[in-house]
Amino acid sequence: MNFFFKLLGAGVSLGAGFLGTKLVNKGWEKATGHKPPTGHDDVETSLRSALTFALVSAFVSTLIQVLTSRGTQRAIARFAKSQDIV
């Protein structure tokens, strides 16, 4: 059962990461009016813009990773408690 929770946690983390990436990209477009810098032929993108996007993206990614990890650990602990009661 522990393997199932680890697999479920990885799936939730991947899904949350995908959603977080989409949110950051949409937020960047809305805030700046430009597409997010991706590194693919973005010659006109300034270094400041690229670094700002990288920092925002890294912050959101780390936040999502911490929150999903804590949530998964809480779910495993809750499930373990309920198994002990039954």
mmCIF file of C-alpha atoms in Angstrom:
data_model
loop_
_atom_site.group_PDB
_atom_site.id
_atom_site.type_symbol
_atom_site.label_atom_id
_atom_site.label_comp_id
_atom_site.label_asym_id
_atom_site.label_seq_id
_atom_site.Cartn_x
_atom_site.Cartn_y
_atom_site.Cartn_z
ATOM 1 C CA MET A 1 0.000 0.000 0.000
ATOM 2 C CA ASN A 2 2.929 2.336 0.685
ATOM 3 C CA PHE A 3 4.021 1.980 -2.967
ATOM 4 C CA PHE A 4 0.541 3.051 -4.053
ATOM 5 C CA PHE A 5 0.774 6.222 -1.955
ATOM 6 C CA LYS A 6 4.209 7.028 -3.336
ATOM 7 C CA LEU A 7 2.917 6.564 -6.863
ATOM 8 C CA LEU A 8 -0.150 8.668 -6.102
ATOM 9 C CA GLY A 9 2.040 11.375 -4.558
ATOM 10 C CA ALA A 10 4.233 11.458 -7.657
ATOM 11 C CA GLY A 11 1.170 11.741 -9.887
ATOM 12 C CA VAL A 12 -0.291 14.566 -7.807
ATOM 13 C CA SER A 13 3.072 16.346 -7.844
ATOM 14 C CA LEU A 14 3.359 16.055 -11.631
ATOM 15 C CA GLY A 15 -0.190 17.277 -12.139
ATOM 16 C CA ALA A 16 0.303 20.198 -9.771
ATOM 17 C CA GLY A 17 3.580 21.088 -11.486
ATOM 18 C CA PHE A 18 1.900 21.095 -14.887
ATOM 19 C CA LEU A 19 -0.910 23.273 -13.566
ATOM 20 C CA GLY A 20 1.578 25.591 -11.863
ATOM 21 C CA THR A 21 3.519 26.016 -15.111
ATOM 22 C CA LYS A 22 0.358 26.920 -16.963
ATOM 23 C CA LEU A 23 -0.624 29.415 -14.245
ATOM 24 C CA VAL A 24 2.804 31.079 -14.272
ATOM 25 C CA ASN A 25 2.777 31.326 -18.071
ATOM 26 C CA LYS A 26 -0.713 32.847 -18.159
ATOM 27 C CA GLY A 27 0.116 35.214 -15.301
ATOM 28 C CA TRP A 28 3.279 36.322 -17.087
ATOM 29 C CA GLU A 29 1.379 37.008 -20.307
ATOM 30 C CA LYS A 30 -1.277 38.960 -18.424
ATOM 31 C CA ALA A 31 1.233 40.987 -16.383
ATOM 32 C CA THR A 32 3.701 41.811 -19.145
ATOM 33 C CA GLY A 33 1.694 41.451 -22.344
ATOM 34 C CA HIS A 34 4.417 39.192 -23.795
ATOM 35 C CA LYS A 35 4.819 35.455 -24.061
ATOM 36 C CA PRO A 36 7.045 33.946 -21.358
ATOM 37 C CA PRO A 37 10.723 33.596 -22.308
ATOM 38 C CA THR A 38 11.353 29.966 -23.203
ATOM 39 C CA GLY A 39 14.874 30.148 -24.605
ATOM 40 C CA HIS A 40 13.813 29.135 -28.098
ATOM 41 C CA ASP A 41 14.961 31.928 -30.420
ATOM 42 C CA ASP A 42 14.113 34.654 -27.891
ATOM 43 C CA VAL A 43 16.776 37.092 -29.026
ATOM 44 C CA GLU A 44 14.681 40.153 -28.155
ATOM 45 C CA THR A 45 14.047 39.000 -24.570
ATOM 46 C CA SER A 46 16.085 41.032 -22.105
ATOM 47 C CA LEU A 47 18.235 39.378 -19.485
ATOM 48 C CA ARG A 48 16.215 41.066 -16.736
ATOM 49 C CA SER A 49 12.983 39.659 -18.131
ATOM 50 C CA ALA A 50 14.418 36.151 -18.468
ATOM 51 C CA LEU A 51 15.850 36.196 -14.941
ATOM 52 C CA THR A 52 12.628 37.514 -13.444
ATOM 53 C CA PHE A 53 10.627 34.803 -15.180
ATOM 54 C CA ALA A 54 13.103 32.151 -14.007
ATOM 55 C CA LEU A 55 12.876 33.344 -10.395
ATOM 56 C CA VAL A 56 9.076 33.458 -10.409
ATOM 57 C CA SER A 57 8.887 30.057 -12.057
ATOM 58 C CA ALA A 58 11.352 28.517 -9.588
ATOM 59 C CA PHE A 59 9.479 30.002 -6.613
ATOM 60 C CA VAL A 60 6.145 28.598 -7.790
ATOM 61 C CA SER A 61 7.709 25.231 -8.583
ATOM 62 C CA THR A 62 9.303 24.945 -5.142
ATOM 63 C CA LEU A 63 6.105 26.032 -3.428
ATOM 64 C CA ILE A 64 4.100 23.406 -5.317
ATOM 65 C CA GLN A 65 6.661 20.719 -4.505
ATOM 66 C CA VAL A 66 6.612 21.508 -0.775
ATOM 67 C CA LEU A 67 2.819 21.724 -0.565
ATOM 68 C CA THR A 68 2.198 18.481 -2.461
ATOM 69 C CA SER A 69 4.838 16.667 -0.429
ATOM 70 C CA ARG A 70 3.307 17.828 2.860
ATOM 71 C CA GLY A 71 -0.189 17.007 1.663
ATOM 72 C CA THR A 72 0.849 13.523 0.604
ATOM 73 C CA GLN A 73 2.570 12.893 3.932
ATOM 74 C CA ARG A 74 -0.546 14.021 5.815
ATOM 75 C CA ALA A 75 -2.733 11.739 3.700
ATOM 76 C CA ILE A 76 -0.428 8.782 4.366
ATOM 77 C CA ALA A 77 -0.454 9.509 8.105
ATOM 78 C CA ARG A 78 -4.249 9.802 8.140
ATOM 79 C CA PHE A 79 -4.604 6.547 6.257
ATOM 80 C CA ALA A 80 -2.175 4.806 8.615
ATOM 81 C CA LYS A 81 -4.193 6.012 11.618
ATOM 82 C CA SER A 82 -7.433 4.738 10.115
ATOM 83 C CA GLN A 83 -5.808 1.370 9.388
ATOM 84 C CA ASP A 84 -4.694 1.095 13.021
ATOM 85 C CA ILE A 85 -8.230 1.786 14.259
ATOM 86 C CA VAL A 86 -9.814 -0.866 12.040
#
